[in-house]
Short mmCIF file of C-alpha atoms in Angstrom, two decimals:
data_model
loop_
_atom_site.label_atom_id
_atom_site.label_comp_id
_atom_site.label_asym_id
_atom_site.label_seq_id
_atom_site.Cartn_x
_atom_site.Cartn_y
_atom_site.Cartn_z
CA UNK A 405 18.26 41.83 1.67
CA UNK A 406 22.07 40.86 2.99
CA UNK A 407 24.07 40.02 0.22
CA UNK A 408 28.00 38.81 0.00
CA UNK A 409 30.64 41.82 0.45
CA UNK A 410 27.81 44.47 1.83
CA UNK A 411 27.17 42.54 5.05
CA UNK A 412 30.86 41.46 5.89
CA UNK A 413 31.81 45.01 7.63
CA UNK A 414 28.51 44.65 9.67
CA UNK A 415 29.53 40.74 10.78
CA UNK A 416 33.45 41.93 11.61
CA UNK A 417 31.82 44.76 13.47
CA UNK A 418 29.02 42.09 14.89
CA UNK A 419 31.66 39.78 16.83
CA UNK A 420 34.22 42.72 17.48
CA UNK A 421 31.70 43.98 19.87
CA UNK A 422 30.47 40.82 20.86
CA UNK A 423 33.62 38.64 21.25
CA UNK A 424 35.41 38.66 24.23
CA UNK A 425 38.51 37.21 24.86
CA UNK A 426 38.68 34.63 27.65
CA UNK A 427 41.37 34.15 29.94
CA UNK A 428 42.85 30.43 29.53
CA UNK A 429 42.87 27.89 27.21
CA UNK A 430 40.54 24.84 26.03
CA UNK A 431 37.23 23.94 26.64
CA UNK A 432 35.86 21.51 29.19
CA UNK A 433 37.89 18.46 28.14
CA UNK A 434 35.80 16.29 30.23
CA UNK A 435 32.99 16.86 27.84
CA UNK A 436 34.60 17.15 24.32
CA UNK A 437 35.59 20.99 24.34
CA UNK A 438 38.51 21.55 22.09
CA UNK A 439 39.59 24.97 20.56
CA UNK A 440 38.31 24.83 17.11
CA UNK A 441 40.66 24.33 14.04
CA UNK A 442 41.22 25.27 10.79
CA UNK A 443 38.93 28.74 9.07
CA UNK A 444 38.47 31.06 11.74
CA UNK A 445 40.33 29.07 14.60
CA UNK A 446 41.47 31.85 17.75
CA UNK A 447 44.24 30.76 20.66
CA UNK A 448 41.86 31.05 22.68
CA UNK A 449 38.00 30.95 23.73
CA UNK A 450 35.66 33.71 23.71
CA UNK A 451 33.52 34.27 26.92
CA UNK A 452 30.63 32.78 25.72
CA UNK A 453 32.39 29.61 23.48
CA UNK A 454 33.66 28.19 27.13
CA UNK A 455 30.55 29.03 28.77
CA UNK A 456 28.74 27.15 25.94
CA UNK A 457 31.54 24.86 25.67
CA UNK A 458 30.61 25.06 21.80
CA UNK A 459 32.70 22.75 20.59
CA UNK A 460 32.10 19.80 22.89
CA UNK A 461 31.54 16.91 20.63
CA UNK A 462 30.62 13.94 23.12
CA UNK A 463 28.13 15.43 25.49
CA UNK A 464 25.34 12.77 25.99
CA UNK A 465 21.51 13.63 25.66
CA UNK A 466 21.34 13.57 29.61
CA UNK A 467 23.80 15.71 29.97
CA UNK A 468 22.61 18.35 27.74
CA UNK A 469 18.81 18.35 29.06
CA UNK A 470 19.95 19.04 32.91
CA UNK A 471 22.58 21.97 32.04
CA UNK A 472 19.36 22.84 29.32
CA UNK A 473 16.90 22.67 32.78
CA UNK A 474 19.70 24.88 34.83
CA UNK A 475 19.97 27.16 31.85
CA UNK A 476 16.28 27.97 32.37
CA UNK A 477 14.48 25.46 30.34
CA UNK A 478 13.85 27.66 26.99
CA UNK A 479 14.87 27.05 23.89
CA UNK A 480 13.76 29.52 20.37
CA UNK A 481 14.33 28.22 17.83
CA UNK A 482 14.08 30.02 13.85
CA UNK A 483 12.76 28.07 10.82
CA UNK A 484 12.47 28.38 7.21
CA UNK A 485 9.52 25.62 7.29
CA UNK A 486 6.63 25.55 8.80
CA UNK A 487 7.20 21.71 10.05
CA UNK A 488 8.70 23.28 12.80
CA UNK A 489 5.51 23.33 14.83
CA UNK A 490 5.79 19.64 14.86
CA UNK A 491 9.10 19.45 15.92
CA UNK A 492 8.70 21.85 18.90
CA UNK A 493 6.32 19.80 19.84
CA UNK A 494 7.87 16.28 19.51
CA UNK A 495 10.63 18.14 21.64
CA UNK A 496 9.02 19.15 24.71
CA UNK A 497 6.78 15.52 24.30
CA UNK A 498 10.43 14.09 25.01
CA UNK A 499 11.61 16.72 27.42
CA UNK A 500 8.64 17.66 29.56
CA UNK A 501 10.72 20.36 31.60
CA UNK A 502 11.82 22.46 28.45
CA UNK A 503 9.76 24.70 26.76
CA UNK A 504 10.13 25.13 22.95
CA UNK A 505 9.20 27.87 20.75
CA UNK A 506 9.39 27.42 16.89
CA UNK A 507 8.61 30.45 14.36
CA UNK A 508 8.41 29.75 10.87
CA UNK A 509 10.17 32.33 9.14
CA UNK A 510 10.93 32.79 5.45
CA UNK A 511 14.09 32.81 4.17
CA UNK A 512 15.33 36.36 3.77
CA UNK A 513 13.22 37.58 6.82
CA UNK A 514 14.99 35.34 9.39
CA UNK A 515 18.19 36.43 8.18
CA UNK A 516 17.55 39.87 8.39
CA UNK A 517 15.85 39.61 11.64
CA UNK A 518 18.36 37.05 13.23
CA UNK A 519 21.43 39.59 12.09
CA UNK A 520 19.48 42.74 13.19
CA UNK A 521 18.95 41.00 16.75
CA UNK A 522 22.20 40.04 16.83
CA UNK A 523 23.66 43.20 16.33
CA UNK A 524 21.50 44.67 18.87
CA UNK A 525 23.16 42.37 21.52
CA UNK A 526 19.41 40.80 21.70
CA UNK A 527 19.94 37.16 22.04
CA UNK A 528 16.09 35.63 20.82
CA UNK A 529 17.31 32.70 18.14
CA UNK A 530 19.27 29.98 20.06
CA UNK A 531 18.92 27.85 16.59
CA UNK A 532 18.15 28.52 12.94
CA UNK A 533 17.32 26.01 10.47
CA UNK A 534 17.93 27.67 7.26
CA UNK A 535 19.91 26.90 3.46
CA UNK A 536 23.32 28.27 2.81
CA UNK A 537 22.72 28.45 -0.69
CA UNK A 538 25.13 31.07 -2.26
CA UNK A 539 27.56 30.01 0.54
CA UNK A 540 27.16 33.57 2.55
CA UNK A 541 26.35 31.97 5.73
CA UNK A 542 29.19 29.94 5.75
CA UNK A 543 31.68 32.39 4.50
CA UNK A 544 30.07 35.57 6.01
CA UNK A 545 28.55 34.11 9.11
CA UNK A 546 30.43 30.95 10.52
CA UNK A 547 34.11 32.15 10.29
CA UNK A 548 33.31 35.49 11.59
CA UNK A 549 31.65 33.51 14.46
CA UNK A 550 28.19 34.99 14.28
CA UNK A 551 26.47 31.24 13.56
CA UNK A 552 28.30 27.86 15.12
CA UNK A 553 28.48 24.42 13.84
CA UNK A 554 27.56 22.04 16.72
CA UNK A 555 28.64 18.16 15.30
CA UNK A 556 27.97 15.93 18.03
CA UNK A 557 30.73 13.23 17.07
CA UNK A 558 28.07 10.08 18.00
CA UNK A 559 25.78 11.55 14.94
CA UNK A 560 28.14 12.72 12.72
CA UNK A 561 29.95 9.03 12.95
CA UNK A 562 26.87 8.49 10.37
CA UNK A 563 27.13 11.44 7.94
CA UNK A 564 29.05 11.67 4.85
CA UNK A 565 32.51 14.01 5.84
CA UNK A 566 31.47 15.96 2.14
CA UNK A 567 28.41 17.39 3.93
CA UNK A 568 30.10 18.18 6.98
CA UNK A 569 32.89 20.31 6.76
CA UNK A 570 31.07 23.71 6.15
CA UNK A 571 28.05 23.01 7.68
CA UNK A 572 25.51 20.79 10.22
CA UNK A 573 23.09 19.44 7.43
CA UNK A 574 19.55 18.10 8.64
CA UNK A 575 18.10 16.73 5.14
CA UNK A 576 18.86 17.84 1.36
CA UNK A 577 16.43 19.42 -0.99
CA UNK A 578 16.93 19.87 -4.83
CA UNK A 579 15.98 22.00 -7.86
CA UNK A 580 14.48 19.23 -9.95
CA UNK A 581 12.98 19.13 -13.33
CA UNK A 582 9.35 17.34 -13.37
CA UNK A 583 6.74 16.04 -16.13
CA UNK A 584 3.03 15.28 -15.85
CA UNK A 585 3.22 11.64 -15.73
CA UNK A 586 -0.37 11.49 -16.82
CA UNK A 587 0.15 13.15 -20.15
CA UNK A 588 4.09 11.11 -20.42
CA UNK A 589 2.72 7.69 -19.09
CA UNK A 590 6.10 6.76 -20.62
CA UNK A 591 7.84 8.24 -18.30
CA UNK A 592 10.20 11.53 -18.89
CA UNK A 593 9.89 13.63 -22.35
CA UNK A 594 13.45 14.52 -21.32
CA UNK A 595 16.43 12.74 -19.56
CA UNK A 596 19.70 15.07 -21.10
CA UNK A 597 19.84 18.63 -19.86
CA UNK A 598 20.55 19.71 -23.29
CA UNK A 599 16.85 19.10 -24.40
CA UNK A 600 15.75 22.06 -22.52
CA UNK A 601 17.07 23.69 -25.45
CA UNK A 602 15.27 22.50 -28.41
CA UNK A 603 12.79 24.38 -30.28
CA UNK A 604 9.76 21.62 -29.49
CA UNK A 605 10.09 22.92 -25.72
CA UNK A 606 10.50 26.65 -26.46
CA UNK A 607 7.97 28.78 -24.20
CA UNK A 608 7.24 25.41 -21.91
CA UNK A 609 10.03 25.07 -19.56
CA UNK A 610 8.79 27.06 -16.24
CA UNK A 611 10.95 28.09 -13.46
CA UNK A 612 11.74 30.82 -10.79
CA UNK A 613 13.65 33.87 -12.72
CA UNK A 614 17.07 33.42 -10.66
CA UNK A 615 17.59 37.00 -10.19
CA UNK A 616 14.36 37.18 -7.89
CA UNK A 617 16.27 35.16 -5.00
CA UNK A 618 19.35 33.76 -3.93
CA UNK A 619 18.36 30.07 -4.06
CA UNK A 620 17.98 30.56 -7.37
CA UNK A 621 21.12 32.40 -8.50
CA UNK A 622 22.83 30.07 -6.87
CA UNK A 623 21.81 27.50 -8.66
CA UNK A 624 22.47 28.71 -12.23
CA UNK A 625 25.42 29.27 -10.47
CA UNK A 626 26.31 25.57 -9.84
CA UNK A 627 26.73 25.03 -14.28
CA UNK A 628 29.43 27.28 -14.21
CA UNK A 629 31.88 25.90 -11.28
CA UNK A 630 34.18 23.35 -10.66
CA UNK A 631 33.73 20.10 -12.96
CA UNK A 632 30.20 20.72 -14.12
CA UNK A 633 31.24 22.92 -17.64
CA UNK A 634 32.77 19.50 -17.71
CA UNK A 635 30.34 17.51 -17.63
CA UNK A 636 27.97 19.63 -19.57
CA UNK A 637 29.97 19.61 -22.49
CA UNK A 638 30.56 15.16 -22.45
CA UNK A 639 26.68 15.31 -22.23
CA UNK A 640 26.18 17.70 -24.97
CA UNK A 641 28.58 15.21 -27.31
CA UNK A 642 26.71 12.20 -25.86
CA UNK A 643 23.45 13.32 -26.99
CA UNK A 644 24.09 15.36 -30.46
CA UNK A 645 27.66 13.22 -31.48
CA UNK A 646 29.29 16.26 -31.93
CA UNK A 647 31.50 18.72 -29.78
CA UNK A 648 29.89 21.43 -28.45
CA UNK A 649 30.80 25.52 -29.70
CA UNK A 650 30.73 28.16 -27.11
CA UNK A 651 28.63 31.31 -28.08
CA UNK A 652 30.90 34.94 -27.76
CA UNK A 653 30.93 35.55 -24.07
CA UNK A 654 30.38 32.01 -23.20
CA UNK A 655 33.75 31.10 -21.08
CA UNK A 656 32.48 27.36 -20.15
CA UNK A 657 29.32 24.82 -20.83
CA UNK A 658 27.93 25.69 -17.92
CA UNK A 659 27.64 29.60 -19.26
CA UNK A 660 26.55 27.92 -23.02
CA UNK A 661 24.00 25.92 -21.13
CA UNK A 662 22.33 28.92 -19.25
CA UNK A 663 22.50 31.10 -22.78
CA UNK A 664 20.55 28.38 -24.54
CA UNK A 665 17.85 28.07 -21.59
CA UNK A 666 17.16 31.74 -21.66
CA UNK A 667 17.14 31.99 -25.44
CA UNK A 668 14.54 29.08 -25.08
CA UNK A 669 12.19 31.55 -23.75
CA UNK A 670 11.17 30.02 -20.09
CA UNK A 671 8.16 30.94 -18.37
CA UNK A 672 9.20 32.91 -15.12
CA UNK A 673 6.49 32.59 -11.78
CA UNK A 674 6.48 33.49 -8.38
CA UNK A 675 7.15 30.00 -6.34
CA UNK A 676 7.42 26.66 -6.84
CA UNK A 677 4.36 26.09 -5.82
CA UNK A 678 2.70 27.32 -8.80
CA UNK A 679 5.37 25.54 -10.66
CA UNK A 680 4.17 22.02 -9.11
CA UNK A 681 0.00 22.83 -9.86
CA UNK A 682 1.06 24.35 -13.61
CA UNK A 683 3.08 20.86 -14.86
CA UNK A 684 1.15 18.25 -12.23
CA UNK A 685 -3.05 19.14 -12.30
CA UNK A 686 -4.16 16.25 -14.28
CA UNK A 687 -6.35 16.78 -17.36
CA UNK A 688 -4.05 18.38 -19.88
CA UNK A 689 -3.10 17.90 -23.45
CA UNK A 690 0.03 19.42 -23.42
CA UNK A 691 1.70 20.26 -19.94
CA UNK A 692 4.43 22.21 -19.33
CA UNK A 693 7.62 20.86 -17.57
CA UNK A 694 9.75 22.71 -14.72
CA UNK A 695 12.21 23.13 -12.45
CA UNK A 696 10.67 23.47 -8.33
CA UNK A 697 11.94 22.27 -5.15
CA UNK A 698 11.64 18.79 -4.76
CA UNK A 699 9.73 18.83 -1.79
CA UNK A 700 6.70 19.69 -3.64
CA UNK A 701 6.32 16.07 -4.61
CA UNK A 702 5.06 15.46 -0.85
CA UNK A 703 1.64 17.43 -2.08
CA UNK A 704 0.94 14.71 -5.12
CA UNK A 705 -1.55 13.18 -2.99
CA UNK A 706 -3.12 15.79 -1.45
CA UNK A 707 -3.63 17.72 -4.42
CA UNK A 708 -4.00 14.95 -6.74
CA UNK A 709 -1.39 16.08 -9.04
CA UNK A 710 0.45 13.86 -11.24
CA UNK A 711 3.77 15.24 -10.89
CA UNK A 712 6.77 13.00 -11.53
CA UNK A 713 10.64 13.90 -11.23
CA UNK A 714 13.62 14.32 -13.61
CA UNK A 715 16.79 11.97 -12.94
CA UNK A 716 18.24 14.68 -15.47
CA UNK A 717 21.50 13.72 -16.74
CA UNK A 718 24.50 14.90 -15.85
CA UNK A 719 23.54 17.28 -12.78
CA UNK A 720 19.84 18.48 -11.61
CA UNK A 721 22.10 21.25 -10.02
CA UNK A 722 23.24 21.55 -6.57
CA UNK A 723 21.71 20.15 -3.44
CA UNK A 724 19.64 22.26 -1.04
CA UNK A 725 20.90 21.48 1.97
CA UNK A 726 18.56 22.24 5.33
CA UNK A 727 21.36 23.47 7.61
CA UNK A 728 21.38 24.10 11.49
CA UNK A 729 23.38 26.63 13.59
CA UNK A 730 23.81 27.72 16.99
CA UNK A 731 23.39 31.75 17.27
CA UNK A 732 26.54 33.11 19.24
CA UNK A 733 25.83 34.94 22.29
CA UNK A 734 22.39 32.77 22.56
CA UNK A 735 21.37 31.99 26.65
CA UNK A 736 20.17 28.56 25.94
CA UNK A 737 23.34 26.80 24.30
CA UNK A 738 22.79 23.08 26.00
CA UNK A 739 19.31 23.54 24.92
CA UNK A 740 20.40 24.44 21.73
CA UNK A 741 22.50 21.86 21.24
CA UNK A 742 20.20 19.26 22.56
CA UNK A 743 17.38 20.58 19.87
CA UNK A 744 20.08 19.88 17.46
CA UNK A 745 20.47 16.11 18.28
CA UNK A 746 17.08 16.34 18.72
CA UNK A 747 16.09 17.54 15.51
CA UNK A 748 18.71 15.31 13.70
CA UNK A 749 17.33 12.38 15.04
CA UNK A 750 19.40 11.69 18.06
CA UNK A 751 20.89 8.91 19.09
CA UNK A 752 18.82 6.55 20.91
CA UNK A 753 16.66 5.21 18.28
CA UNK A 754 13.90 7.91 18.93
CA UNK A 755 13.97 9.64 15.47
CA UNK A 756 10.68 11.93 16.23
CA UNK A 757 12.67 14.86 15.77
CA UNK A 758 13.47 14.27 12.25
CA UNK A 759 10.32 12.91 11.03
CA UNK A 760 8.36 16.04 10.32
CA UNK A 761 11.26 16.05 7.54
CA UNK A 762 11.24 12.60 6.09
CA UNK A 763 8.82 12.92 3.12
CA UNK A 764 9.38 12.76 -0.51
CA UNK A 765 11.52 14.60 -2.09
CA UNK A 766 13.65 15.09 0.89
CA UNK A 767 16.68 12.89 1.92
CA UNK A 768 18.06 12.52 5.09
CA UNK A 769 22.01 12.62 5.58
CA UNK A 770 22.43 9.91 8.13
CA UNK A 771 23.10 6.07 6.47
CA UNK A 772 21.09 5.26 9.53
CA UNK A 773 18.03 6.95 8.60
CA UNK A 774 15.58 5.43 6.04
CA UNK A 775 14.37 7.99 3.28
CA UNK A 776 10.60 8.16 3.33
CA UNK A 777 9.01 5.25 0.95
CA UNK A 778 8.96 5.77 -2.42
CA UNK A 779 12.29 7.81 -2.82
CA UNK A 780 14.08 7.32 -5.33
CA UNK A 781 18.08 7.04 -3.33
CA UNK A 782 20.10 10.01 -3.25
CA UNK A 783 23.00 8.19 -4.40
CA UNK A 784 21.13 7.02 -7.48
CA UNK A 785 20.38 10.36 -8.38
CA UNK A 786 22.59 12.89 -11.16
CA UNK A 787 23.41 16.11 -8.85
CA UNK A 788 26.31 18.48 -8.54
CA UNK A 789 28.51 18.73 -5.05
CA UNK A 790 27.69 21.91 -3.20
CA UNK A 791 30.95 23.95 -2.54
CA UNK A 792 30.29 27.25 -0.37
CA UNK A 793 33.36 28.77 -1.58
CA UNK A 794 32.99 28.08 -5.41
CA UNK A 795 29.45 29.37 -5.54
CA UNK A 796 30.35 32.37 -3.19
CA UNK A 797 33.05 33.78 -5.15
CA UNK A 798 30.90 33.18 -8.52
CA UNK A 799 27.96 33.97 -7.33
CA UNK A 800 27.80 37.55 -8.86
CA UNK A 801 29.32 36.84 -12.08
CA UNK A 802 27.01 34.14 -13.20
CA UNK A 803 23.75 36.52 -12.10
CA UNK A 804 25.30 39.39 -14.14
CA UNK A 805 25.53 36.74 -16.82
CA UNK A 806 21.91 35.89 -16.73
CA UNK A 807 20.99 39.03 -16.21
CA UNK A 808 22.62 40.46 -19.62
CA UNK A 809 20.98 38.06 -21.83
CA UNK A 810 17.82 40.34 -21.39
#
């Protein structure tokens, strides 16, 4: 697994030997190319960022599909879900004279394999769809130049600037708690994070230990940065009337929080999927409750579960956000780039691209874009802002945290 610190050598190394300095200035003005600004920002243009023209920001869709067509008319593309069939498909439906091949790839593998291939100087991956969780891709892979933000300016006219400036975001995802509605016809046994920590729900609160994977240190992670503690500790006093005490070695809520959970004895499994079939199979007496991705909520129906989210008050955690990048040194970047649009739902009204991603418990980014019916809005809901920096930097003192309480 790449992790933080121990893969930032290999990256500097990475785009030393794969960076070459072009002679000139700017982009293409014509089409939008402009030296990029602020983390990471060179003089000048590598080789490949002008023959890319990377950061071109008004190219058109026509454009893009005749330099993809001169280019060769291939476009790879990596995936952490395995909707990406659909969208490869939708894609060459659109664009007859392009060819696009999808793999669905888990999480750590297509890092690994995208890095390893990069490294080799063997250009396969012209996009990857992935989650910056922990904030390593951003901080470790974007401004050292290995991944590229491409934010067409026509699309991004419709996305919230907060989810913008560290990465290109294609829908959010969340950690969310979730009941059996059947047994809590009611609604929610809990609505205050600080619940989780009473004795009545000792032994039933299931989740993903967080120091099996990075999505899930992270999010432990996001109680213990920026205004959360905050916010933890107003909620605590709103439910119990009192102030809350920090336990020895406790330096914030968010820390007190996490100590309480684990003292509360949670039940630890494998993936959220078991998560969703353990709290939602109808028929029991006395369900569980857990945290899993959101998304499971799109296999109610087929599975006939009853499972039914948390608006948990004051944070759920932070968002998931479904990120896409352009892999430097790729051969396909106007394909790339149109898969992007493509994938984001374009421009033209044609949103087939994005579909395969529109389902409960997912929520698109553009104010253009319905969510799918039934959705509760994102705006409605109690979550934490995601910042790369904040989580990277804390990343390995909250897991050590977690870790030492046994």
């Amino acid at each position: 697994m790449f992790k933080h610190k121990k893969l930032l050598s290999i990256l500097l190394a990475a785009v030393m030997l794969f960076s070459l300095t072009a002679c000139g200035g700017g982009g293409d003005t014509s089409t939008g190319g402009e030296e990029p600004s602020g983390d990471g920002a060179e003089s000048t243009l590598t080789a490949w960022e002008e023959t890319a023209n990377i950061y071109a920001t008004n190219e058109t869709d026509e454009e893009l599909y005749q330099k993809a067509i001169e280019e060769g008319g291939t476009v790879t593309l990596y995936s952490i879900s395995s909707r990406c069939g659909k969208v490869a498909e939708a894609f060459m439906a659109k664009y007859p004279e392009l060819t696009c091949e999808a793999f669905d790839i888990s999480t750590n593998e297509l890092l690994e394999k995208v890095t390893r291939e990069h490294e080799a100087g063997q250009y396969v991956a012209d996009v990857v769809h992935i989650k910056d969780m922990d904030g390593s891709l951003y901080n470790e892979y974007v401004k050292n130049k290995v991944f590229y933000l491409y934010q067409p300016e026509d699309i991004f006219a419709h996305i919230d600037p907060s989810y913008t400036a560290t990465a290109t975001p294609l829908y959010i995802e969340l950690t969310q708690l979730f009941y059996n509605a059947e047994a809590y016809p009611d609604g929610s046994p809990i609505t205050n994070i600080w619940q989780l920590t009473e004795p009545q729900w000792q032994g039933k609160i299931m989740m993903q230990n967080p120091l099996d994977n990075i999505s899930w240190g992270s999010w432990i992670t996001g109680f213990c940065v920026g205004d959360v503690p905050d916010q933890l500790a107003a909620a605590y006093k709103e439910l119990y009337g009192e102030d809350l005490v920090l336990s020895d070695g406790c330096t914030n809520a968010g820390f007190e929080f996490l100590k309480r959970l684990h003292d509360n004895k949670p039940t630890f499994t494998a993936s959220s999927d078991e998560i969703a079939e353990s709290v939602g199979t109808p028929g029991q007496a006395d369900p569980p409750i857990g945290f899993c991705a959101s998304s499971k909520l799109r296999k109610n129906e087929d599975n006939g579960w009853v499972l039914a989210p948390v608006n948990l008050y004051p944070t759920a955690g932070i968002p998931a956000i479904n990120t896409l990048y352009v892999v430097e040194g790729c051969q396909h970047p106007a394909a790339a780039k149109l898969l992007i649009r493509f994938m984001m739902g374009g421009i033209d009204g044609d949103t087939s691209g994005y579909e395969p991603f529109n389902t409960l418990g997912g929520w698109p980014v553009r104010d253009d874009i319905e969510p799918a019916e039934g959705s509760t809005p994102f705006s409605d809901l109690y979550t934490s802002p995601f910042d790369p920096d904040e989580i990277y930097v804390n990343y390995n003192t909250v897991r050590d945290f977690w870790q030492m309480l046994g």
